[in-house]
Short mmCIF file of C-alpha atoms in Angstrom, two decimals:
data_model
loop_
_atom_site.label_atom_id
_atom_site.label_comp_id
_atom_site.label_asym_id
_atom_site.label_seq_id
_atom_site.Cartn_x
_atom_site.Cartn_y
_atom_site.Cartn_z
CA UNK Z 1 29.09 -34.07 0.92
CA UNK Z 2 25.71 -35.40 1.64
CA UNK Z 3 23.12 -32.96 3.99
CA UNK Z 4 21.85 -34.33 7.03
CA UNK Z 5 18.21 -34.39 7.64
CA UNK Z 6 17.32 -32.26 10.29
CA UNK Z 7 13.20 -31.79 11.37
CA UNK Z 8 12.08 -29.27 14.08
CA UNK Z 9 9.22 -29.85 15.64
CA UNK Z 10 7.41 -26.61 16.20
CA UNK Z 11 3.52 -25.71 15.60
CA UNK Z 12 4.45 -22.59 15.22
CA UNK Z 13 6.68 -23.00 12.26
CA UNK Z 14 4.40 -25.89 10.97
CA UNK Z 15 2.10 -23.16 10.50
CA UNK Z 16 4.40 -20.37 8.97
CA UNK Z 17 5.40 -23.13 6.65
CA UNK Z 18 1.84 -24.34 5.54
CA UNK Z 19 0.84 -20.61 4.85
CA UNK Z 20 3.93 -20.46 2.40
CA UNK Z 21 3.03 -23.87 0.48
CA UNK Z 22 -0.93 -22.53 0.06
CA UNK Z 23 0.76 -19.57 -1.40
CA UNK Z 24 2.74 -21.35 -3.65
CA UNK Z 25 -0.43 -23.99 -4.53
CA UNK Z 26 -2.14 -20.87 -4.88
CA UNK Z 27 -0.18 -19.87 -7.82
CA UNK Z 28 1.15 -22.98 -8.81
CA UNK Z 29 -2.84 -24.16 -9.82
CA UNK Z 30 -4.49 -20.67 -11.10
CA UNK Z 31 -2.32 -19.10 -12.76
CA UNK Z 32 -1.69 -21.17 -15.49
CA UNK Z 33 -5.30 -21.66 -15.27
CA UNK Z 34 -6.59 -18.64 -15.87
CA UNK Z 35 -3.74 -16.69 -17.40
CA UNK Z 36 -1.42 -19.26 -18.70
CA UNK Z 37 -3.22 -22.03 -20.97
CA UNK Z 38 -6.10 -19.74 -22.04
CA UNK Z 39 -3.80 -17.50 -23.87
CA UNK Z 40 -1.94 -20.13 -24.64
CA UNK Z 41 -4.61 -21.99 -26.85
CA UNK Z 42 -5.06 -18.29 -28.64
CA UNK Z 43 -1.87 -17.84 -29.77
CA UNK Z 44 -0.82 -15.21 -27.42
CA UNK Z 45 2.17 -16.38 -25.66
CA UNK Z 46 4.72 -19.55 -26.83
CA UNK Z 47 4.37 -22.75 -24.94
CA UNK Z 48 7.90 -22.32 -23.36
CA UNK Z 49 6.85 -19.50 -21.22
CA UNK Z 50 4.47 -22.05 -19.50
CA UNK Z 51 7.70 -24.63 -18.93
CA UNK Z 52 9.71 -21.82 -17.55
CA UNK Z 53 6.66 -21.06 -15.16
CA UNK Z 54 6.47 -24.98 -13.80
CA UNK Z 55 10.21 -24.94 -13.29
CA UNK Z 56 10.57 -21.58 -11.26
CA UNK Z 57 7.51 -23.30 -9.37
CA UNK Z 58 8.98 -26.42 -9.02
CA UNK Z 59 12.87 -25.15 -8.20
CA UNK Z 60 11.34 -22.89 -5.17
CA UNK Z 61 9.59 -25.89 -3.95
CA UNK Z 62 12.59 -28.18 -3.78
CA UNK Z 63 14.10 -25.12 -2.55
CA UNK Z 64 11.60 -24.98 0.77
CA UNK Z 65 11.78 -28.50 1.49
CA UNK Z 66 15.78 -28.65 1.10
CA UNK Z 67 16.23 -25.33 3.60
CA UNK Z 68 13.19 -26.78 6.15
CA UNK Z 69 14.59 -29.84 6.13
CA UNK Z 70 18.57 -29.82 5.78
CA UNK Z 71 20.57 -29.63 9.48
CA UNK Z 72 21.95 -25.87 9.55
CA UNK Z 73 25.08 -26.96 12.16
CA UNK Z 74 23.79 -28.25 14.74
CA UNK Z 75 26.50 -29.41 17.28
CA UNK Z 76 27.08 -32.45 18.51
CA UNK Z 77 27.04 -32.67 22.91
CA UNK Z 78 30.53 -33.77 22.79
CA UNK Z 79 32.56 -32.04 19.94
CA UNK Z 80 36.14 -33.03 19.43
CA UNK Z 81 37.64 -29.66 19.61
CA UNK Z 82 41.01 -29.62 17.24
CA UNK Z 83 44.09 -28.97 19.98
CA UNK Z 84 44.98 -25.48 17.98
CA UNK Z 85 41.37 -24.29 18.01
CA UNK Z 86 40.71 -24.76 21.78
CA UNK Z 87 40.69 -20.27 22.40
CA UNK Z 88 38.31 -20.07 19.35
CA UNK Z 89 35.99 -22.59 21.26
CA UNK Z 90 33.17 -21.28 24.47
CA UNK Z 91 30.75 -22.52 26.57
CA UNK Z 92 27.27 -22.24 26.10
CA UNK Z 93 25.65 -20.70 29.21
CA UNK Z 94 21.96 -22.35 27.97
CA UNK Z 95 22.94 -25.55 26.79
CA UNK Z 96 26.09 -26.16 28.86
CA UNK Z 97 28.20 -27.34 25.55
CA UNK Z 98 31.02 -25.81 24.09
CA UNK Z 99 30.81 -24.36 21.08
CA UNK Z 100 32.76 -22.41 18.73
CA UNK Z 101 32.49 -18.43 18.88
CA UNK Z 102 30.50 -17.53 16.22
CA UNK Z 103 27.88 -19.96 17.00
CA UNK Z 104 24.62 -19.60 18.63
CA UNK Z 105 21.71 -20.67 20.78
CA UNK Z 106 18.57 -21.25 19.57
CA UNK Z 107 15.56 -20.94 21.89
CA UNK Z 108 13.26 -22.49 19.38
CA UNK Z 109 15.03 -25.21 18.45
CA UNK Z 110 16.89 -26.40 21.99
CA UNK Z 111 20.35 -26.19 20.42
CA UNK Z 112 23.72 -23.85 19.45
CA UNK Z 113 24.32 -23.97 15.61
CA UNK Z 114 27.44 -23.28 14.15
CA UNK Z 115 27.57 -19.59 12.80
CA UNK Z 116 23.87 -19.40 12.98
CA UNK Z 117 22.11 -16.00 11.37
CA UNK Z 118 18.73 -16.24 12.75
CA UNK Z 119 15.68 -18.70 12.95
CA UNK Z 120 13.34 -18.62 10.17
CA UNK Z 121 9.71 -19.35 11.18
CA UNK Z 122 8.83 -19.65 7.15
CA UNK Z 123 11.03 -22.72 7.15
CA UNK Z 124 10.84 -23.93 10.45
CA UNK Z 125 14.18 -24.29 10.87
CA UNK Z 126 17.77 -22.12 11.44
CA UNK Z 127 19.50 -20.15 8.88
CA UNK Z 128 23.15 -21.67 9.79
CA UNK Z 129 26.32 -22.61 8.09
CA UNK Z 130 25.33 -25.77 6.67
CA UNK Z 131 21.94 -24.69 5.46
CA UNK Z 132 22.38 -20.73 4.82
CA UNK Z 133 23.27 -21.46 0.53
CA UNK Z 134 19.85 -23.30 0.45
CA UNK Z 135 17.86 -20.38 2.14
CA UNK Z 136 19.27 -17.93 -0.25
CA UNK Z 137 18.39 -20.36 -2.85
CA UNK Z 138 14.75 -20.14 -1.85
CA UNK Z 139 15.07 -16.47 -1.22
CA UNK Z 140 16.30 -15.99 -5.21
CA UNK Z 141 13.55 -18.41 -6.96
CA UNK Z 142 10.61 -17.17 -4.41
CA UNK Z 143 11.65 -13.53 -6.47
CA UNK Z 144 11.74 -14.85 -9.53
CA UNK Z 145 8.59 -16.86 -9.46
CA UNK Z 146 6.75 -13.94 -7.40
CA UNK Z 147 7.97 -11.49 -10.27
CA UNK Z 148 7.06 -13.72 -13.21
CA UNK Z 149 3.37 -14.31 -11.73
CA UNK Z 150 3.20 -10.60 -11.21
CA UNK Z 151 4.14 -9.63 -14.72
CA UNK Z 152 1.60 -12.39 -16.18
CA UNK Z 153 -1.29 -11.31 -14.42
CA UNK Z 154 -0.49 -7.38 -15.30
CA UNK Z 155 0.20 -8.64 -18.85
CA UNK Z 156 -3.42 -10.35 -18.88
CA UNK Z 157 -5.47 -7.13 -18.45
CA UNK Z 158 -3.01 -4.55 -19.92
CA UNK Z 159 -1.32 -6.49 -22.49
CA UNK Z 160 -2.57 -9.31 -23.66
CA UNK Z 161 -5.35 -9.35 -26.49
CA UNK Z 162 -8.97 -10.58 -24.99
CA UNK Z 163 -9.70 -13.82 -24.76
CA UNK Z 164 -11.68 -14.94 -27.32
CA UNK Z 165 -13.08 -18.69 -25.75
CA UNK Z 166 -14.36 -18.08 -22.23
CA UNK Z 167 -16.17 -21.00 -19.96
CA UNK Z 168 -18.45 -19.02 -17.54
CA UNK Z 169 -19.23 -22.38 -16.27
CA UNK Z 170 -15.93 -22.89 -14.59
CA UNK Z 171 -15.91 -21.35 -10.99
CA UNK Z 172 -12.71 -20.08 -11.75
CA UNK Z 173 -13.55 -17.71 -14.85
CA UNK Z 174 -16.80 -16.65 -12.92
CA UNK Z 175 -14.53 -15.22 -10.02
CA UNK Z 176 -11.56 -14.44 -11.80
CA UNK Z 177 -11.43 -10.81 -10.43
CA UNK Z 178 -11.34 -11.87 -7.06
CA UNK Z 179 -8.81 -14.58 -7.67
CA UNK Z 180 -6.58 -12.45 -9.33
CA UNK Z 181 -6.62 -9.71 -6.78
CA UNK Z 182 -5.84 -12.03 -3.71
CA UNK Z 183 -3.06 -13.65 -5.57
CA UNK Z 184 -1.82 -9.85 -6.56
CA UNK Z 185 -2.31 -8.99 -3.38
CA UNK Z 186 -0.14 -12.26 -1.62
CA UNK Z 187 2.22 -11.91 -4.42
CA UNK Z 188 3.22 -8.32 -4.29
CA UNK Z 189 3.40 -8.88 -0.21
CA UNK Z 190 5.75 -11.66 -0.97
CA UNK Z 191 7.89 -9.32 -3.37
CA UNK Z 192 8.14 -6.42 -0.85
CA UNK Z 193 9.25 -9.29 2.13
CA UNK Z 194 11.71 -11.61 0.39
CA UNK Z 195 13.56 -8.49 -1.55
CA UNK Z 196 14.02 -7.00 1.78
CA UNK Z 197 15.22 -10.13 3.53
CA UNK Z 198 17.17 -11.59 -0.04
CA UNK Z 199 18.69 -7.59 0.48
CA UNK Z 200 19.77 -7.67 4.35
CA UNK Z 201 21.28 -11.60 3.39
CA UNK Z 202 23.28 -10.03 0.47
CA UNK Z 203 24.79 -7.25 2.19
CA UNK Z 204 25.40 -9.37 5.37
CA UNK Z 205 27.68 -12.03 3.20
CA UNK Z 206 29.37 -8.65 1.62
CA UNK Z 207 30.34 -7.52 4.71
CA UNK Z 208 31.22 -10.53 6.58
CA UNK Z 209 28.31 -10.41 8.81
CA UNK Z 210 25.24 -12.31 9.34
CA UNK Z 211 22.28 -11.19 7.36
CA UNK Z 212 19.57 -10.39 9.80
CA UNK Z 213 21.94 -7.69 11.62
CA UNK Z 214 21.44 -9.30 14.63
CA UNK Z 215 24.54 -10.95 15.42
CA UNK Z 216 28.06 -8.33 15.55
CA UNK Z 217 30.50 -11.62 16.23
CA UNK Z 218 33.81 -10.99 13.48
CA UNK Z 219 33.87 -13.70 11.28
CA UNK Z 220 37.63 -14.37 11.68
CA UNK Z 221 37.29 -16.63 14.45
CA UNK Z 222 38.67 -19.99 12.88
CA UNK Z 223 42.42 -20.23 11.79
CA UNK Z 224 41.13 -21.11 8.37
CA UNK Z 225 39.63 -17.38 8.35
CA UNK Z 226 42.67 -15.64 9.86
CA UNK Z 227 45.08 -17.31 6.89
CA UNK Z 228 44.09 -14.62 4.69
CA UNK Z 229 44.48 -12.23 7.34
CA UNK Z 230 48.02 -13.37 7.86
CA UNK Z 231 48.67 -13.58 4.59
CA UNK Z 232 47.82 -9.94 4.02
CA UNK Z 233 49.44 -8.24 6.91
CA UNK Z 234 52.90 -10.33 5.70
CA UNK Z 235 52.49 -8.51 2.27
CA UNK Z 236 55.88 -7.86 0.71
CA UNK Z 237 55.33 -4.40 -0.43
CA UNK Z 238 56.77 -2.42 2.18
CA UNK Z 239 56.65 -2.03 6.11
CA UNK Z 240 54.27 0.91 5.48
CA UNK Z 241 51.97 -0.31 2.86
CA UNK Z 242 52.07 -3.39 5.21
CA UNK Z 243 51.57 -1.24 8.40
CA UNK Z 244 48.22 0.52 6.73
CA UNK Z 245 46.52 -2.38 5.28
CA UNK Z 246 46.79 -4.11 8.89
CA UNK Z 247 45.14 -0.86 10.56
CA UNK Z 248 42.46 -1.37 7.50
CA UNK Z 249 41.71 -5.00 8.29
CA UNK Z 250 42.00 -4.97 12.29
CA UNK Z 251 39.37 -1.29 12.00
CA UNK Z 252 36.80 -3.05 9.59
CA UNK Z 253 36.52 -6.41 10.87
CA UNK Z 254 37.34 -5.74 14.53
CA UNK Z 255 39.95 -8.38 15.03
CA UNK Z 256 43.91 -7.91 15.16
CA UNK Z 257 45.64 -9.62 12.82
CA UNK Z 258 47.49 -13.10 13.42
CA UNK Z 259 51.28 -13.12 13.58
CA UNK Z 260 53.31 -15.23 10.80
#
C-alpha cells in the first residue's frame, strides 16, 4: 500500500526540522573527516566501518523525510462510516467531523488523525497510525548513528594510535578540539532525548497505549480489536478459567469484553 504525501506547513516545525538536518550534516561531513578517513589511510580501522557509517547516515535520513512527509491518518470531511462501526465513531467538537474514538485533534495541524500519539515538532508532522512505524524507524537509526559517532570520536583520543599525517592547513584539523566537542556535545544530547522518547514509544506499543502518555483512550475500540477479546473470553477451558481471564482483560485494558 502506497503512503500518501502529507506536508504541514508550520515555521515552527520548519525550524525544529532544519536544526535536526544541521545535526545530521554536522556529522554526516566531519566525522569521517576528521576521524574516519584519516585513520583510515593509517591502517587503523577497515574500510567497511566507513560504509556502515554512510548507511546508518543515509537510512536516518530517508527515515526523517519518510516520517515528515508521509500522511499519519488524517481523515477525510466526509468518512463513510461502516454500518457496524457507527457506536465506535464521535464527533469532533473542534473540527465538527466525526471521527473514530481513538482519534484526535490536532491544533497544529487543523485536523483529527486516526489514533494519533502526539505531534512531533522534530518532524513537523503527527505521530499517527499511518505514519507511527516510520517515526520509530527514525527513532532506532537516530540511536544507532548517534551511538556509532559517539564511540568513534571516544575511540579517536582513547583508542586509536596517533595520527601519523596531519594537514594543519585544513581549518578542520586546526579546530578539531572544538569540532569534536560541539558534535560530542549535540550527539550525547541527542542520545539522552531519542532513548527517552524511543523508551516511552516502546513501552506505550507494549501496553496498548500511545507512547507519549498523553492519551488514556483503550485501544479496543474497532471490532477488528475486540475479535481477540471475544475470542479469549469464549475460551473452552472452563467457565472459571473463562470467568478470570475476562476480569483480567476488562481490569487491564478498561473495556468489557464483547459477547460471541
Amino acid at each position: 500500500m502506497g503512503l500518501r504525501i502529507h506536508f504541514v506547513v508550520d515555521p515552527h516545525g520548519w525550524c525544529c526540522m532544519g536544526l535536526i538536518v544541521f545535526v545530521w550534516l554536522y556529522n554526516f561531513v566531519l566525522i569521517p573527516k576528521i576521524v574516519l578517513f584519516p585513520h583510515y589511510e593509517e591502517g587503523h580501522i577497515p574500510g567497511i566501518l566507513i560504509i556502515i557509517f554512510y548507511g546508518i547516515a543515509i537510512f536516518c535520513l530517508v527515515a526523517l523525510v519518510r516520517s515528515s512527509i508521509t500522511d499519519p491518518g488524517r481523515l477525510p470531511e466526509n468518512p463513510k462510516i461502516p454500518h457496524g462501526e457507527r457506536e465506535f465513531w464521535e464527533l469532533c467538537n473542534k473540527c465538527n467531523l466525526m471521527r473514530p474514538k481513538r482519534s484526535h485533534h490536532c491544533s497544529r495541524c487543523g485536523h483529527c488523525v486516526r489514533r494519533m500519539d502526539h505531534h512531533c515538532p522534530w518532524i513537523n508532522n503527527c505521530v499517527g497510525e499511518d505514519n507511527h512505524w516510520l517515526f520509530l524507524q527514525l527513532c532506532f537509526y537516530t540511536e544507532l548513528l548517534t551511538c556509532y559517532a559517539l564511540m568513534f570520536s571516544f575511540c579517536h583520543y582513547y583508542y586509536f594510535l596517533p595520527l601519523k599525517k596531519r594537514n594543519l592547513d585544513l581549518f578542520v584539523v586546526r579546530h578539531e578540539l572544538a569540532i569534536m566537542r560541539l558534535a560530542a556535545f549535540m550527539g550525547i544530547t541527542m542520545l539522552v532525548g531519542i532513548t527517552g522518547l524511543f523508551y516511552t514509544q516502546l513501552i506505550g506499543i507494549i501496553t496498548g497505549g500511545p507512547g507519549d502518555g498523553t492519551r488514556s483512550h483503550s485501544p479496543l475500540l474497532f471490532p477488528q480489536d475486540q475479535c481477540l477479546l471475544s475470542l479469549l473470553c469464549s475460551w473452552r477451558g472452563g467457565q472459571q478459567h473463562t470467568q478470570a481471564a475476562c476480569r483480567y482483560v476488562e481490569g487491564y485494558l478498561g473495556t468489557p469484553p464483547v459477547p460471541r
